[in-house]
Each structure stands twice: as structure tokens, then as C-alpha cells.
CSV table of C-alpha atoms and ligand atoms in Angstrom, one decimal:
chain,number,residue,atom,x,y,z
A,1,UNK,CA,-6.9,53.4,-70.2
A,2,UNK,CA,-7.1,52.4,-73.9
A,3,UNK,CA,-10.0,53.2,-76.6
A,4,UNK,CA,-13.0,51.5,-75.5
A,5,UNK,CA,-13.8,47.7,-77.4
A,6,UNK,CA,-16.1,45.7,-78.6
A,7,UNK,CA,-14.9,42.7,-76.8
A,8,UNK,CA,-16.4,41.8,-73.3
A,9,UNK,CA,-14.6,39.1,-72.8
A,10,UNK,CA,-11.7,36.9,-74.3
A,11,UNK,CA,-10.8,33.2,-73.8
A,12,UNK,CA,-7.1,32.7,-73.1
A,13,UNK,CA,-6.2,28.9,-73.4
A,14,UNK,CA,-2.2,28.4,-71.7
A,15,UNK,CA,-0.6,25.9,-70.6
A,16,UNK,CA,-0.6,24.8,-67.1
A,17,UNK,CA,3.2,24.4,-67.3
A,18,UNK,CA,6.0,27.4,-66.9
A,19,UNK,CA,7.7,26.3,-69.3
A,20,UNK,CA,11.5,26.8,-69.5
A,21,UNK,CA,11.7,30.7,-71.2
A,22,UNK,CA,10.7,33.2,-69.1
A,23,UNK,CA,9.8,35.2,-71.6
A,24,UNK,CA,6.4,32.6,-71.8
A,25,UNK,CA,5.3,34.1,-68.0
A,26,UNK,CA,5.8,37.3,-69.1
A,27,UNK,CA,3.9,37.2,-72.4
A,28,UNK,CA,0.9,35.7,-70.2
A,29,UNK,CA,1.9,39.0,-68.1
A,30,UNK,CA,1.5,41.3,-70.2
A,31,UNK,CA,-1.7,40.2,-72.0
A,32,UNK,CA,-3.2,39.8,-68.5
A,33,UNK,CA,-2.8,43.8,-67.5
A,34,UNK,CA,-3.1,44.5,-71.2
A,35,UNK,CA,-6.4,43.1,-71.3
A,36,UNK,CA,-7.5,43.8,-68.0
A,37,UNK,CA,-6.8,48.1,-68.4
A,38,UNK,CA,-8.9,47.4,-71.8
A,39,UNK,CA,-11.8,46.5,-70.0
A,40,UNK,CA,-12.1,42.8,-71.4
A,41,UNK,CA,-12.0,40.4,-69.2
A,42,UNK,CA,-10.6,36.5,-69.0
A,43,UNK,CA,-12.1,33.4,-69.4
A,44,UNK,CA,-9.7,30.7,-69.0
A,45,UNK,CA,-9.5,27.1,-67.9
A,46,UNK,CA,-9.4,28.4,-63.9
A,47,UNK,CA,-6.8,26.4,-62.8
A,48,UNK,CA,-3.9,28.1,-60.8
A,49,UNK,CA,-0.7,26.6,-62.1
A,50,UNK,CA,1.8,27.2,-64.5
A,51,UNK,CA,0.9,30.1,-67.4
A,52,UNK,CA,-3.2,29.7,-66.3
A,53,UNK,CA,-1.8,31.3,-63.0
A,54,UNK,CA,0.2,33.8,-64.2
A,55,UNK,CA,-2.4,34.9,-66.4
A,56,UNK,CA,-5.6,35.0,-63.8
A,57,UNK,CA,-2.9,36.5,-60.9
A,58,UNK,CA,-2.1,39.4,-63.3
A,59,UNK,CA,-5.6,40.1,-64.5
A,60,UNK,CA,-6.9,39.9,-60.9
A,61,UNK,CA,-4.0,42.7,-60.1
A,62,UNK,CA,-4.9,44.7,-63.0
A,63,UNK,CA,-8.1,45.0,-61.4
A,64,UNK,CA,-9.9,42.8,-63.9
A,65,UNK,CA,-12.2,40.2,-65.0
A,66,UNK,CA,-11.7,36.8,-64.2
A,67,UNK,CA,-13.7,33.3,-65.1
A,68,UNK,CA,-12.7,29.8,-64.9
A,69,UNK,CA,-14.3,26.9,-66.2
A,70,UNK,CA,-12.7,24.0,-64.5
A,71,UNK,CA,-14.1,19.9,-64.8
A,72,UNK,CA,-15.1,18.5,-61.3
A,73,UNK,CA,-12.4,16.2,-61.5
A,74,UNK,CA,-9.6,19.2,-61.5
A,75,UNK,CA,-11.4,20.7,-58.7
A,76,UNK,CA,-11.3,17.6,-56.7
A,77,UNK,CA,-7.2,17.9,-57.3
A,78,UNK,CA,-7.3,21.1,-56.0
A,79,UNK,CA,-5.7,23.0,-58.7
A,80,UNK,CA,-8.6,25.6,-58.8
A,81,UNK,CA,-7.5,28.9,-58.5
A,82,UNK,CA,-9.3,30.4,-55.6
A,83,UNK,CA,-8.8,34.3,-56.2
A,84,UNK,CA,-11.0,33.9,-59.3
A,85,UNK,CA,-14.5,36.4,-60.2
A,86,UNK,CA,-16.2,33.3,-61.3
A,87,UNK,CA,-15.4,29.7,-61.1
A,88,UNK,CA,-17.6,27.3,-63.1
A,89,UNK,CA,-17.4,23.8,-62.4
A,90,UNK,CA,-18.2,21.9,-64.8
A,91,UNK,CA,-18.7,17.7,-65.4
A,92,UNK,CA,-16.4,17.0,-68.5
A,93,UNK,CA,-14.1,18.6,-70.8
A,94,UNK,CA,-16.5,19.1,-73.3
A,95,UNK,CA,-18.6,20.9,-71.5
A,96,UNK,CA,-16.3,22.4,-70.2
A,97,UNK,CA,-14.7,23.6,-73.8
A,98,UNK,CA,-18.1,24.4,-74.9
A,99,UNK,CA,-19.2,27.3,-72.0
A,100,UNK,CA,-15.9,29.0,-72.2
A,101,UNK,CA,-16.4,29.4,-76.0
A,102,UNK,CA,-20.1,30.9,-75.3
A,103,UNK,CA,-18.5,33.1,-72.5
A,104,UNK,CA,-16.1,34.4,-74.9
A,105,UNK,CA,-16.5,36.4,-78.1
A,106,UNK,CA,-12.4,35.7,-79.0
A,107,UNK,CA,-9.7,33.3,-78.0
A,108,UNK,CA,-6.5,33.6,-77.6
A,109,UNK,CA,-3.4,31.0,-77.0
A,110,UNK,CA,-0.9,31.3,-75.1
A,111,UNK,CA,2.8,28.9,-75.4
A,112,UNK,CA,0.8,25.6,-74.1
A,113,UNK,CA,1.0,22.2,-74.2
A,114,UNK,CA,-1.9,19.3,-75.6
A,115,UNK,CA,-4.4,20.9,-73.6
A,116,UNK,CA,-3.9,24.5,-75.7
A,117,UNK,CA,-3.4,23.1,-78.6
A,118,UNK,CA,-6.5,20.8,-78.8
A,119,UNK,CA,-8.2,24.1,-77.6
A,120,UNK,CA,-6.7,26.5,-80.3
A,121,UNK,CA,-7.6,23.8,-83.0
A,122,UNK,CA,-11.0,22.6,-81.7
A,123,UNK,CA,-12.1,27.3,-81.7
A,124,UNK,CA,-10.0,26.6,-85.2
A,125,UNK,CA,-12.1,24.3,-86.5
A,126,UNK,CA,-15.4,25.4,-85.8
A,127,UNK,CA,-14.5,28.8,-86.9
A,128,UNK,CA,-14.1,26.1,-90.3
A,129,UNK,CA,-17.2,25.2,-89.9
A,130,UNK,CA,-19.4,27.9,-89.3
A,131,UNK,CA,-20.4,27.3,-85.7
A,132,UNK,CA,-19.2,31.0,-84.3
A,133,UNK,CA,-17.8,33.8,-86.2
A,134,UNK,CA,-15.6,34.4,-83.7
A,135,UNK,CA,-11.3,35.4,-83.9
A,136,UNK,CA,-8.8,33.4,-83.2
A,137,UNK,CA,-5.6,35.2,-82.0
A,138,UNK,CA,-2.2,33.2,-81.5
A,139,UNK,CA,-0.1,34.8,-79.6
A,140,UNK,CA,4.0,33.4,-81.3
A,141,UNK,CA,5.9,33.7,-77.7
A,142,UNK,CA,9.8,34.0,-79.1
A,143,UNK,CA,8.8,31.8,-81.9
A,144,UNK,CA,7.5,29.3,-79.8
A,145,UNK,CA,5.5,28.4,-82.4
A,146,UNK,CA,6.4,28.9,-85.4
A,147,UNK,CA,6.9,25.4,-85.8
A,148,UNK,CA,3.4,25.0,-85.6
A,149,UNK,CA,3.0,27.4,-88.1
A,150,UNK,CA,4.8,25.7,-90.2
A,151,UNK,CA,2.8,22.6,-89.9
A,152,UNK,CA,-0.4,24.2,-90.8
A,153,UNK,CA,1.5,25.9,-94.1
A,154,UNK,CA,2.0,22.5,-95.0
A,155,UNK,CA,-1.0,21.6,-94.2
A,156,UNK,CA,-2.1,24.4,-96.6
A,157,UNK,CA,0.6,23.7,-99.7
A,158,UNK,CA,-0.1,19.8,-99.7
A,159,UNK,CA,-4.5,20.5,-99.9
A,160,UNK,CA,-5.4,19.8,-97.2
A,161,UNK,CA,-6.7,22.9,-95.9
A,162,UNK,CA,-7.9,25.7,-97.5
A,163,UNK,CA,-5.6,29.3,-97.9
A,164,UNK,CA,-9.5,30.8,-95.8
A,165,UNK,CA,-8.9,28.7,-93.6
A,166,UNK,CA,-5.1,29.0,-92.8
A,167,UNK,CA,-6.0,32.8,-92.6
A,168,UNK,CA,-8.0,32.3,-89.8
A,169,UNK,CA,-5.5,32.2,-87.5
A,170,UNK,CA,-4.1,35.8,-86.6
A,171,UNK,CA,-0.8,35.4,-84.9
A,172,UNK,CA,1.2,38.1,-84.0
A,173,UNK,CA,4.8,38.3,-81.4
A,174,UNK,CA,3.5,41.0,-79.3
A,175,UNK,CA,0.4,41.4,-77.4
A,176,UNK,CA,-1.0,44.6,-78.6
A,177,UNK,CA,-0.6,43.7,-81.8
A,178,UNK,CA,-2.2,40.4,-80.9
A,179,UNK,CA,-5.1,43.0,-80.0
A,180,UNK,CA,-5.2,45.2,-83.0
A,181,UNK,CA,-5.2,41.9,-85.4
A,182,UNK,CA,-8.2,41.0,-83.0
A,183,UNK,CA,-10.1,44.0,-83.4
A,184,UNK,CA,-9.7,44.4,-87.1
A,185,UNK,CA,-11.2,41.1,-87.9
A,186,UNK,CA,-14.6,40.9,-89.8
A,187,UNK,CA,-15.5,37.0,-89.7
A,188,UNK,CA,-15.6,35.5,-93.1
A,189,UNK,CA,-18.2,34.1,-95.5
A,190,UNK,CA,-20.2,31.7,-93.7
A,191,UNK,CA,-19.1,27.6,-94.1
A,192,UNK,CA,-22.0,26.5,-95.3
A,193,UNK,CA,-21.6,29.1,-98.1
A,194,UNK,CA,-17.8,27.9,-98.5
A,195,UNK,CA,-19.2,24.5,-98.7
A,196,UNK,CA,-21.8,25.3,-102.0
A,197,UNK,CA,-18.8,27.8,-104.0
A,198,UNK,CA,-15.3,26.2,-102.7
A,199,UNK,CA,-15.3,22.5,-102.0
A,200,UNK,CA,-16.6,20.6,-105.6
B,301,AMP,P1,-1.6,21.8,-71.4
B,301,AMP,O1,-1.4,22.9,-72.8
B,301,AMP,O2,-1.8,21.2,-72.0
B,301,AMP,O3,-0.7,22.5,-70.6
B,301,AMP,O4,-3.4,22.2,-71.0
B,301,AMP,C1,-3.2,23.8,-70.7
B,301,AMP,C2,-4.8,24.3,-72.1
B,301,AMP,O5,-5.4,22.6,-70.8
B,301,AMP,C3,-5.7,25.5,-70.5
B,301,AMP,O6,-5.4,25.8,-71.8
B,301,AMP,C4,-6.5,24.8,-69.6
B,301,AMP,O7,-8.4,24.7,-70.6
B,301,AMP,C5,-6.7,22.9,-69.9
B,301,AMP,N1,-5.4,22.2,-68.9
B,301,AMP,C6,-4.9,21.3,-69.1
B,301,AMP,N2,-4.8,21.1,-67.8
B,301,AMP,C7,-5.4,21.9,-66.7
B,301,AMP,C8,-5.1,21.7,-65.8
B,301,AMP,N3,-3.8,21.0,-64.3
B,301,AMP,N4,-6.2,22.7,-64.7
B,301,AMP,C9,-6.4,22.7,-65.6
B,301,AMP,N5,-6.8,23.2,-67.3
B,301,AMP,C10,-6.3,22.3,-67.4
């Protein structure tokens, strides 16, 4: 068993597909097992498909708490995972994202498509605006997120993103190293302070 943690739960965003590289599923399993072993619950999209299903199954198999938050429309298409600790059914995708964010003390993105990118960019945007002060981790498995990190760097060097906001992305290539970065995270000054002191 690992050392006690200040995180009760982390929200994990990840693909509803498996992807072609088996290292994506390996990383989902490894992260889930690490979180369960550290006494950290998982909040996720509630589905049984793709990397989401791999993550939930591995966390449950390791004795962890897994809370799914699923919109009614997806439940009706029978995508819901049936063995979770708890499944919250909500009316809209917006409600789902807000509830996942409320339930979690921090966020991690594994490889994924539009859904994962949308969720991760939204929590970063909320952090940038001071809506929350929770860590945002990116598990860059097998270089999957290298192009995304390059785009973020491009946004910063072309003056469309501040360096302190780019630095909100805590990236690592291994689940253990990522969890260590999340533990070390200390929130930056509030958005309103940034707005007064940094933006002209
Ligand atoms: P994607 O990365 O496009 O596969 O979308 C995955 C992310 O979006 C997950 O973190 C989920 O929260 C959400 N999502 C997308 N598709 C589904 C689905 N079929 N069932 C549940 N959640 C989904």
C-alpha cells in the first residue's frame, strides 16, 4: 500500500475506443491499479467501452472506488458499465462534466479522441479562469500527446496563451511520475489576480 494521499478522487478522461497501440490500455490498467492501491477513487465517464472500460475494470479489480457519470442518452444505448461502485445518471453532457469536476480533486487525461480532448481542455480553461484550483495531469503514453503539447507550445510562443497557463498541464509518461506531479502541485494565484496583474 502506498503512502496516504490528499486526493480522495481523481477524474480520469480517456478514449471510448481502445486505439491501435496496446500501450494505451496497459497505461489505463497501470494508472487504475496505482490509484486503487493509493486509496484514490476514480471518477470517469461511466461507460464499459474502450479505454474507459479497461480503466474501470482494473480499478474495480484492485478494490478501488469507481464512480461513473453518464448522460441518460448513453445509458439508454446500453453503454453503461454495470459493475461500478456508483453510477450517476445526468440529463446532459454539460451536467456530466460539471458533476465529474465537482466529485474530483484533480484530473488526468489518458489517450483519447474529441471527448477526452474536450474534457481536458475544459478543466484547463476552468483552471485558467480560477473556477477551480485542481491539478490537471496529462499521461503522455507512447508519445500520443506530443502533437498536442507542440500545439500548446505554439499557442504560447505566438502569444495566444500565457506561459503560466501552459504550465498548468502537468505531463508525464508514466502513471507513477504523473501522480507524483499531481501531489506536488500548488495552485497559482487566482484568475482575477492574473487578470489585474498580467493582462494589460
Ligand atoms: P473520446 O475521447 O472521443 O472517445 O471520448 C471519451 C470521453 O468522452 C470520456 O472521457 C467520456 O467522458 C466521454 N465519452 C465519449 N463517448 C462516450 C461513451 N460512448 N460513453 C461514455 N462516455 C463517453
